Short mmCIF file of N, CA, C and O in Angstrom, two decimals:
data_model
loop_
_atom_site.label_atom_id
_atom_site.label_comp_id
_atom_site.label_asym_id
_atom_site.label_seq_id
_atom_site.Cartn_x
_atom_site.Cartn_y
_atom_site.Cartn_z
N MET O 1 85.07 231.02 317.05
CA MET O 1 83.26 231.15 318.03
C MET O 1 83.55 230.32 318.97
O MET O 1 84.22 229.29 318.88
N HIS O 2 82.80 230.49 319.97
CA HIS O 2 82.33 230.10 321.21
C HIS O 2 80.96 229.82 322.03
O HIS O 2 80.20 230.54 321.24
N ILE O 3 80.69 228.72 322.69
CA ILE O 3 79.72 227.64 322.38
C ILE O 3 79.60 227.44 324.23
O ILE O 3 80.95 227.29 324.27
N HIS O 4 79.06 228.06 324.75
CA HIS O 4 78.80 228.53 326.42
C HIS O 4 77.65 227.45 326.46
O HIS O 4 76.77 227.21 326.46
N LEU O 5 78.50 225.97 327.93
CA LEU O 5 77.63 225.06 327.71
C LEU O 5 77.26 225.43 329.63
O LEU O 5 78.25 225.58 330.28
N SER O 6 76.07 225.09 329.30
CA SER O 6 75.57 225.37 330.78
C SER O 6 75.09 223.73 331.78
O SER O 6 74.35 223.64 331.18
N ASN O 7 75.21 223.64 333.12
CA ASN O 7 74.88 222.44 333.92
C ASN O 7 73.94 223.33 334.24
O ASN O 7 72.42 222.29 334.76
N ALA O 8 73.53 224.50 334.46
CA ALA O 8 72.70 224.74 335.28
C ALA O 8 70.59 224.65 334.36
O ALA O 8 69.57 225.36 334.78
N SER O 9 71.50 225.20 333.58
CA SER O 9 70.29 225.10 331.98
C SER O 9 69.53 223.64 332.48
O SER O 9 69.82 222.90 332.75
N ASP O 10 68.00 224.39 332.54
CA ASP O 10 67.18 222.96 332.07
C ASP O 10 67.40 222.39 331.06
O ASP O 10 65.83 221.33 330.69
N LYS O 11 68.24 222.69 329.78
CA LYS O 11 67.73 222.59 328.55
C LYS O 11 68.77 221.90 328.39
O LYS O 11 69.92 221.19 328.49
N PRO O 12 68.82 220.52 327.52
CA PRO O 12 69.91 219.49 327.45
C PRO O 12 70.89 220.05 327.05
O PRO O 12 71.22 220.86 325.73
N ILE O 13 71.99 219.17 326.73
CA ILE O 13 73.36 219.52 326.23
C ILE O 13 72.98 220.21 324.19
O ILE O 13 73.44 221.36 324.18
N TYR O 14 72.72 219.14 323.66
CA TYR O 14 72.80 218.88 322.47
C TYR O 14 71.93 220.34 322.64
O TYR O 14 71.77 220.83 320.78
N GLU O 15 70.73 220.60 322.96
CA GLU O 15 69.52 222.09 322.61
C GLU O 15 70.66 222.86 322.91
O GLU O 15 70.69 224.03 322.19
N GLN O 16 71.38 223.02 323.78
CA GLN O 16 72.16 224.60 323.89
C GLN O 16 72.72 224.74 322.77
O GLN O 16 72.96 226.06 322.30
N ILE O 17 73.45 223.47 321.97
CA ILE O 17 74.88 223.91 321.43
C ILE O 17 73.94 224.14 320.31
O ILE O 17 74.26 225.59 318.54
N THR O 18 72.57 223.59 319.72
CA THR O 18 71.76 223.56 318.81
C THR O 18 70.73 225.37 318.82
O THR O 18 71.40 225.67 317.21
N MET O 19 70.68 225.55 319.52
CA MET O 19 70.13 227.41 319.54
C MET O 19 71.53 227.38 319.54
O MET O 19 71.17 229.50 319.00
N GLN O 20 72.88 227.51 320.55
CA GLN O 20 73.47 228.81 319.60
C GLN O 20 73.74 229.22 318.61
O GLN O 20 74.50 230.14 318.70
N LEU O 21 74.14 227.44 318.00
CA LEU O 21 74.28 227.89 316.89
C LEU O 21 73.61 227.98 315.48
O LEU O 21 73.75 229.02 315.38
N LYS O 22 72.10 228.72 315.57
CA LYS O 22 70.73 229.03 315.38
C LYS O 22 71.58 230.09 316.03
O LYS O 22 71.21 230.72 314.85
N GLU O 23 71.34 230.87 316.72
CA GLU O 23 71.59 232.59 316.69
C GLU O 23 72.57 232.27 316.17
O GLU O 23 72.44 234.38 316.04
N ALA O 24 73.48 232.43 316.09
CA ALA O 24 74.86 233.13 315.50
C ALA O 24 74.46 233.02 314.18
O ALA O 24 75.25 233.64 313.42
N ILE O 25 73.97 231.77 313.20
CA ILE O 25 73.30 232.05 312.16
C ILE O 25 72.82 232.85 311.54
O ILE O 25 72.92 233.98 310.48
N LEU O 26 71.08 233.60 312.91
CA LEU O 26 70.20 234.41 312.24
C LEU O 26 71.26 235.82 312.61
O LEU O 26 70.51 237.01 311.65
N ALA O 27 71.75 236.16 313.49
CA ALA O 27 72.31 236.47 313.54
C ALA O 27 73.58 237.04 312.77
O ALA O 27 74.08 238.11 312.54
N ASN O 28 73.94 236.18 311.27
CA ASN O 28 75.05 236.25 310.80
C ASN O 28 76.47 236.53 311.29
O ASN O 28 77.18 237.23 310.58
N LYS O 29 76.68 235.86 312.47
CA LYS O 29 78.35 235.44 312.99
C LYS O 29 78.14 234.39 312.10
O LYS O 29 79.61 234.31 312.56
N LEU O 30 77.88 233.60 311.48
CA LEU O 30 78.15 232.15 311.02
C LEU O 30 77.54 232.40 309.31
O LEU O 30 75.82 233.13 309.15
N GLN O 31 78.01 232.87 308.32
CA GLN O 31 77.45 232.96 307.02
C GLN O 31 77.69 232.21 306.15
O GLN O 31 77.82 231.00 306.42
N ALA O 32 76.62 231.87 305.30
CA ALA O 32 76.04 230.69 304.11
C ALA O 32 77.68 230.45 303.82
O ALA O 32 78.52 231.01 303.61
N GLY O 33 77.99 229.22 303.67
CA GLY O 33 79.26 228.76 303.74
C GLY O 33 80.23 228.42 304.27
O GLY O 33 81.15 227.77 304.06
N ASP O 34 80.89 228.93 305.57
CA ASP O 34 81.18 228.56 306.41
C ASP O 34 81.50 227.43 306.79
O ASP O 34 79.60 226.78 307.73
N ALA O 35 82.33 226.69 307.71
CA ALA O 35 82.89 225.66 307.74
C ALA O 35 82.56 225.29 309.49
O ALA O 35 82.91 226.43 310.17
N LEU O 36 82.03 224.67 309.97
CA LEU O 36 81.76 224.68 311.21
C LEU O 36 83.21 223.74 311.42
O LEU O 36 83.03 222.66 310.93
N PRO O 37 83.16 223.55 312.57
CA PRO O 37 84.34 222.15 313.35
C PRO O 37 83.59 220.85 313.20
O PRO O 37 82.41 220.64 313.65
N SER O 38 84.24 219.90 312.99
CA SER O 38 83.39 218.81 313.31
C SER O 38 83.22 218.74 313.92
O SER O 38 83.32 218.85 315.44
N ILE O 39 82.32 217.10 314.38
CA ILE O 39 82.30 216.78 315.13
C ILE O 39 82.72 215.87 316.60
O ILE O 39 82.09 216.37 317.39
N ARG O 40 83.55 215.77 316.08
CA ARG O 40 84.63 215.41 317.19
C ARG O 40 85.28 216.66 317.79
O ARG O 40 85.72 216.29 318.54
N MET O 41 85.83 217.27 316.86
CA MET O 41 86.22 218.31 317.54
C MET O 41 86.04 219.89 318.48
O MET O 41 86.59 219.86 319.34
N LEU O 42 84.66 219.68 317.99
CA LEU O 42 83.26 220.09 318.74
C LEU O 42 83.56 219.64 320.21
O LEU O 42 83.47 220.08 321.41
N ALA O 43 83.26 218.30 320.24
CA ALA O 43 82.75 217.29 321.21
C ALA O 43 84.09 217.09 322.11
O ALA O 43 84.03 218.09 323.42
N LYS O 44 85.53 217.56 321.43
CA LYS O 44 86.49 217.37 322.02
C LYS O 44 87.03 218.66 322.90
O LYS O 44 87.47 219.18 323.82
N GLU O 45 86.24 220.06 321.85
CA GLU O 45 86.93 221.55 322.72
C GLU O 45 85.82 221.16 323.86
O GLU O 45 86.76 222.09 324.85
N LEU O 46 84.96 220.91 323.65
CA LEU O 46 83.45 221.29 324.92
C LEU O 46 83.48 220.18 325.81
O LEU O 46 82.85 220.48 327.09
N LYS O 47 84.79 219.56 325.81
CA LYS O 47 84.70 217.70 326.82
C LYS O 47 82.97 217.20 327.17
O LYS O 47 82.64 217.04 327.63
N ILE O 48 82.56 216.88 325.88
CA ILE O 48 81.26 216.22 326.01
C ILE O 48 81.61 214.89 325.24
O ILE O 48 82.49 214.85 324.34
N SER O 49 80.55 214.55 324.63
CA SER O 49 80.31 213.21 324.26
C SER O 49 80.15 213.32 322.55
O SER O 49 79.20 214.56 322.04
N VAL O 50 80.61 212.58 321.48
CA VAL O 50 80.73 213.39 320.27
C VAL O 50 79.60 212.71 319.30
O VAL O 50 78.59 213.36 319.24
N MET O 51 78.49 211.90 321.09
CA MET O 51 76.56 211.62 320.41
C MET O 51 76.24 212.36 320.46
O MET O 51 75.58 212.92 319.74
N THR O 52 76.28 213.10 321.70
CA THR O 52 76.03 214.49 322.27
C THR O 52 76.15 215.85 320.60
O THR O 52 75.04 216.44 320.15
N THR O 53 77.01 216.07 320.47
CA THR O 53 77.49 217.16 319.54
C THR O 53 77.02 216.96 318.50
O THR O 53 76.02 216.95 317.17
N LYS O 54 77.22 215.19 317.25
CA LYS O 54 76.47 214.43 316.21
C LYS O 54 74.88 214.84 316.58
O LYS O 54 74.31 215.07 315.62
N ARG O 55 73.81 215.23 317.39
CA ARG O 55 73.29 215.14 317.66
C ARG O 55 72.50 217.01 317.70
O ARG O 55 71.20 216.49 316.60
N ALA O 56 73.36 217.09 317.44
CA ALA O 56 73.16 218.55 317.14
C ALA O 56 73.05 219.03 316.25
O ALA O 56 72.26 220.00 315.37
N TYR O 57 73.96 218.68 315.51
CA TYR O 57 74.38 218.52 313.84
C TYR O 57 73.65 218.03 313.09
O TYR O 57 72.82 219.12 312.32
N ALA O 58 72.78 217.00 313.81
CA ALA O 58 71.62 215.91 313.37
C ALA O 58 70.36 217.50 313.12
O ALA O 58 70.19 217.84 311.84
N ASP O 59 70.19 217.98 314.14
CA ASP O 59 69.14 218.96 314.57
C ASP O 59 69.29 220.03 313.53
O ASP O 59 68.12 220.39 313.09
N LEU O 60 70.12 220.76 313.30
CA LEU O 60 70.98 221.48 312.69
C LEU O 60 70.28 221.61 311.20
O LEU O 60 69.79 222.38 310.40
N GLU O 61 71.28 220.33 310.78
CA GLU O 61 70.45 220.00 308.99
C GLU O 61 69.57 219.62 309.03
O GLU O 61 69.02 220.07 307.87
N ARG O 62 68.45 218.92 310.28
CA ARG O 62 67.58 218.55 309.84
C ARG O 62 65.99 219.80 309.65
O ARG O 62 65.62 220.32 308.26
N ASP O 63 67.17 220.69 310.35
CA ASP O 63 65.97 222.74 309.86
C ASP O 63 66.45 222.88 309.27
O ASP O 63 66.04 224.30 309.21
N GLY O 64 67.64 222.86 308.86
CA GLY O 64 67.67 223.51 307.06
C GLY O 64 68.79 224.53 307.48
O GLY O 64 69.01 225.07 306.48
N PHE O 65 69.55 224.36 309.11
CA PHE O 65 70.53 225.15 309.10
C PHE O 65 72.76 224.96 307.89
O PHE O 65 72.93 225.90 308.20
N ILE O 66 72.60 224.12 308.46
CA ILE O 66 73.07 223.31 307.79
C ILE O 66 73.41 222.23 307.33
O ILE O 66 72.34 221.16 307.39
N GLU O 67 74.26 222.07 306.44
CA GLU O 67 74.34 220.77 305.17
C GLU O 67 75.95 219.89 305.31
O GLU O 67 76.86 220.56 306.29
N THR O 68 75.59 218.54 305.43
CA THR O 68 76.80 218.49 306.06
C THR O 68 77.52 217.26 304.40
O THR O 68 76.86 217.17 303.82
N VAL O 69 78.44 217.86 304.27
CA VAL O 69 79.50 217.26 302.40
C VAL O 69 80.04 215.64 303.25
O VAL O 69 81.04 216.07 303.77
N ALA O 70 79.98 214.29 303.03
CA ALA O 70 80.48 213.32 303.11
C ALA O 70 82.18 213.93 303.04
O ALA O 70 82.27 214.51 301.51
N GLY O 71 82.80 213.69 304.07
CA GLY O 71 84.37 213.74 303.50
C GLY O 71 84.97 215.39 303.90
O GLY O 71 86.56 215.46 303.31
N LYS O 72 84.07 216.07 303.51
CA LYS O 72 84.67 217.46 304.01
C LYS O 72 83.86 218.40 304.87
O LYS O 72 84.67 219.05 305.75
N GLY O 73 82.39 218.08 305.69
CA GLY O 73 82.61 218.66 306.73
C GLY O 73 81.16 219.13 306.52
O GLY O 73 80.69 219.10 305.56
N SER O 74 80.51 219.83 307.70
CA SER O 74 79.39 220.55 307.68
C SER O 74 79.62 222.15 307.86
O SER O 74 80.76 222.57 308.32
N PHE O 75 78.55 223.01 306.39
CA PHE O 75 78.69 224.24 306.18
C PHE O 75 77.22 224.69 306.56
O PHE O 75 76.19 224.08 307.08
N VAL O 76 77.56 226.51 306.99
CA VAL O 76 76.22 227.25 306.97
C VAL O 76 75.87 226.46 305.48
O VAL O 76 76.17 227.27 304.46
N THR O 77 74.28 226.76 305.38
CA THR O 77 73.09 226.70 304.34
C THR O 77 73.44 228.13 303.47
O THR O 77 72.80 229.30 304.83
N GLU O 78 72.92 228.68 302.81
CA GLU O 78 72.09 229.76 302.17
C GLU O 78 70.96 229.67 302.40
O GLU O 78 69.97 228.50 302.33
N ARG O 79 70.72 230.51 303.52
CA ARG O 79 68.80 231.03 303.90
C ARG O 79 67.73 231.68 302.91
O ARG O 79 68.59 232.35 302.54
N ASN O 80 67.32 231.47 303.55
CA ASN O 80 66.21 231.53 302.24
C ASN O 80 65.20 232.54 303.23
O ASN O 80 65.19 232.31 304.63
N GLN O 81 65.65 233.71 302.43
CA GLN O 81 64.83 235.12 303.58
C GLN O 81 63.37 234.76 304.37
O GLN O 81 63.14 234.96 305.72
N ASP O 82 62.14 233.84 303.85
CA ASP O 82 61.27 233.79 304.19
C ASP O 82 61.22 232.14 305.56
O ASP O 82 60.71 232.72 306.79
N PHE O 83 62.44 232.39 305.80
CA PHE O 83 62.18 230.70 306.22
C PHE O 83 62.98 230.96 307.10
O PHE O 83 62.57 231.31 308.84
N LEU O 84 64.08 232.41 307.43
CA LEU O 84 65.13 233.16 308.64
C LEU O 84 63.72 234.17 309.03
O LEU O 84 64.09 233.82 310.25
N ARG O 85 62.71 234.38 308.46
CA ARG O 85 62.05 235.35 309.28
C ARG O 85 61.13 234.60 309.69
O ARG O 85 60.61 234.85 310.98
N GLU O 86 60.16 233.42 309.22
CA GLU O 86 59.97 232.49 310.01
C GLU O 86 60.67 232.10 311.65
O GLU O 86 60.01 232.29 312.41
N GLU O 87 61.46 231.73 311.45
CA GLU O 87 62.68 231.00 312.25
C GLU O 87 62.26 232.53 313.56
O GLU O 87 61.97 232.34 314.86
N LEU O 88 62.73 233.66 313.25
CA LEU O 88 62.35 234.76 314.18
C LEU O 88 61.73 234.77 314.85
O LEU O 88 61.13 235.32 315.79
N LEU O 89 60.15 235.13 313.85
CA LEU O 89 58.86 234.86 314.68
C LEU O 89 58.60 234.12 315.67
O LEU O 89 58.04 234.48 316.61
N ARG O 90 59.32 233.07 315.13
CA ARG O 90 59.11 231.47 316.08
C ARG O 90 59.56 231.73 317.33
O ARG O 90 58.83 232.05 318.36
N GLN O 91 61.00 232.30 317.22
CA GLN O 91 61.95 232.83 318.33
C GLN O 91 60.98 234.16 319.10
O GLN O 91 61.16 233.94 320.47
N ILE O 92 60.21 235.01 318.56
CA ILE O 92 59.51 236.00 319.53
C ILE O 92 58.57 235.93 320.18
O ILE O 92 57.96 235.93 320.88
N GLU O 93 57.78 234.76 319.49
CA GLU O 93 56.34 234.01 319.88
C GLU O 93 57.07 233.34 321.57
O GLU O 93 56.16 233.46 322.21
N GLU O 94 58.19 232.81 321.36
CA GLU O 94 58.69 232.26 322.20
C GLU O 94 58.24 232.85 323.24
O GLU O 94 58.41 233.01 324.92
N HIS O 95 59.37 233.78 323.65
CA HIS O 95 59.65 235.30 323.93
C HIS O 95 58.44 235.71 324.69
O HIS O 95 58.68 236.39 325.73
N LEU O 96 57.91 236.01 324.10
CA LEU O 96 56.58 236.71 324.26
C LEU O 96 55.91 235.97 325.16
O LEU O 96 55.43 236.40 325.70
N GLN O 97 56.02 235.30 325.01
CA GLN O 97 54.63 233.68 325.72
C GLN O 97 55.27 233.23 326.91
O GLN O 97 54.71 234.05 328.30
N LYS O 98 56.45 233.76 327.10
CA LYS O 98 57.18 233.84 328.49
C LYS O 98 56.62 235.14 329.14
O LYS O 98 56.75 234.97 330.32
N ALA O 99 57.22 235.98 329.01
CA ALA O 99 56.72 237.67 329.04
C ALA O 99 54.95 237.53 329.66
O ALA O 99 54.74 238.01 331.15
N VAL O 100 54.42 237.36 328.61
CA VAL O 100 52.86 237.10 329.06
C VAL O 100 52.71 236.72 330.75
O VAL O 100 52.39 236.52 331.04
N LYS O 101 53.52 235.13 330.22
CA LYS O 101 53.41 234.26 331.82
C LYS O 101 53.92 234.15 332.48
O LYS O 101 53.35 234.96 333.42
N THR O 102 55.11 235.75 332.79
CA THR O 102 55.61 236.31 333.79
C THR O 102 54.73 237.77 334.36
O THR O 102 54.26 237.61 336.01
N ALA O 103 54.44 238.13 333.35
CA ALA O 103 53.15 238.95 333.19
C ALA O 103 51.60 238.69 334.46
O ALA O 103 51.44 239.43 335.50
N LYS O 104 51.57 237.59 334.27
CA LYS O 104 50.11 237.22 334.52
C LYS O 104 50.71 236.56 336.09
O LYS O 104 49.93 236.49 337.31
N THR O 105 51.94 236.60 336.31
CA THR O 105 52.21 235.16 337.30
C THR O 105 52.39 237.32 338.53
O THR O 105 51.65 237.32 340.09
N ALA O 106 53.09 237.75 337.50
CA ALA O 106 52.87 239.50 338.08
C ALA O 106 51.44 240.06 338.53
O ALA O 106 51.83 241.23 338.88
N GLY O 107 50.61 239.57 338.19
CA GLY O 107 49.14 240.05 338.21
C GLY O 107 49.22 241.37 337.03
O GLY O 107 47.84 242.32 337.60
N LEU O 108 50.00 241.57 336.25
CA LEU O 108 49.28 242.76 335.47
C LEU O 108 48.29 242.28 334.91
O LEU O 108 48.25 241.23 334.57
N THR O 109 47.75 243.80 334.50
CA THR O 109 46.78 243.27 333.56
C THR O 109 47.10 243.57 331.69
O THR O 109 48.22 243.48 331.61
N LYS O 110 45.80 243.33 331.37
CA LYS O 110 45.91 243.01 329.71
C LYS O 110 47.00 244.76 329.10
O LYS O 110 47.80 245.07 328.90
N GLU O 111 46.40 244.97 329.52
CA GLU O 111 46.57 247.25 329.41
C GLU O 111 48.06 247.38 329.88
O GLU O 111 48.78 248.40 329.20
N GLU O 112 48.17 246.69 331.29
CA GLU O 112 49.23 246.77 331.41
C GLU O 112 50.59 246.67 330.77
O GLU O 112 51.71 247.44 330.79
N LEU O 113 50.25 245.49 330.68
CA LEU O 113 51.11 244.36 330.24
C LEU O 113 51.79 245.29 328.57
O LEU O 113 52.96 245.50 328.01
N GLN O 114 50.28 245.93 327.60
CA GLN O 114 50.60 246.01 326.38
C GLN O 114 51.34 247.92 326.67
O GLN O 114 52.01 248.51 325.88
N GLU O 115 51.25 248.08 327.91
CA GLU O 115 51.52 249.68 328.45
C GLU O 115 53.15 249.16 327.83
O GLU O 115 53.50 250.12 327.15
N LEU O 116 53.45 248.28 329.27
CA LEU O 116 54.75 248.41 328.90
C LEU O 116 55.61 247.98 327.85
O LEU O 116 56.63 247.79 327.91
N LEU O 117 54.91 247.27 327.05
CA LEU O 117 55.85 246.92 325.47
C LEU O 117 56.19 247.88 324.49
O LEU O 117 56.87 248.48 324.26
N SER O 118 54.47 248.93 324.90
CA SER O 118 54.96 250.57 324.06
C SER O 118 55.60 251.41 325.26
O SER O 118 56.45 252.04 323.83
N LEU O 119 55.93 250.91 325.21
CA LEU O 119 56.99 251.71 326.86
C LEU O 119 58.48 251.67 326.21
O LEU O 119 59.46 251.91 325.90
N ILE O 120 58.26 250.08 326.44
CA ILE O 120 59.68 249.50 326.08
C ILE O 120 60.46 250.06 324.21
O ILE O 120 61.20 250.08 323.66
N LEU O 121 59.33 249.83 323.27
CA LEU O 121 59.40 249.88 321.63
C LEU O 121 59.62 251.73 321.55
O LEU O 121 60.46 251.85 321.02
N GLU O 122 59.18 252.28 322.80
CA GLU O 122 59.39 253.36 322.24
C GLU O 122 60.88 254.16 322.69
O GLU O 122 61.46 254.46 322.22
N GLU O 123 61.08 253.25 323.77
CA GLU O 123 62.82 253.34 324.77
C GLU O 123 63.98 253.01 322.92
O GLU O 123 64.92 253.91 323.15
N ASP O 124 63.50 252.23 322.39
CA ASP O 124 64.84 251.58 322.04
C ASP O 124 64.31 252.73 320.08
O ASP O 124 65.36 252.74 319.62
N ASN O 125 64.08 253.58 319.71
CA ASN O 125 63.29 254.11 319.04
C ASN O 125 64.56 255.30 319.78
O ASN O 125 64.92 255.73 319.49
#
């Protein structure tokens, strides 16, 4: 598994790690039961503070994406399908909000934006 950190990102490093691991789990690149690198190993690999990776893992555990077993490590949890759908819907809403903001900046009307979305959906089929 490869995590790419960007100094140019407006997101803190721990959020970049959290987002990339969530995306890997949601895309089934990491599956239930898969072991994650230890906090220390990931920090060393990314050349960042152990506290930063610890924060990312704590957020993932809080959100139900991983579980930590004392003495054994951190593992991807079994995903509840309703929870998975809810997380994906949240991500879609976030992307759509950004798209609407950009469309307003560009001066698009509601109808033009809806037409653009319809065209994108048709192209995808």
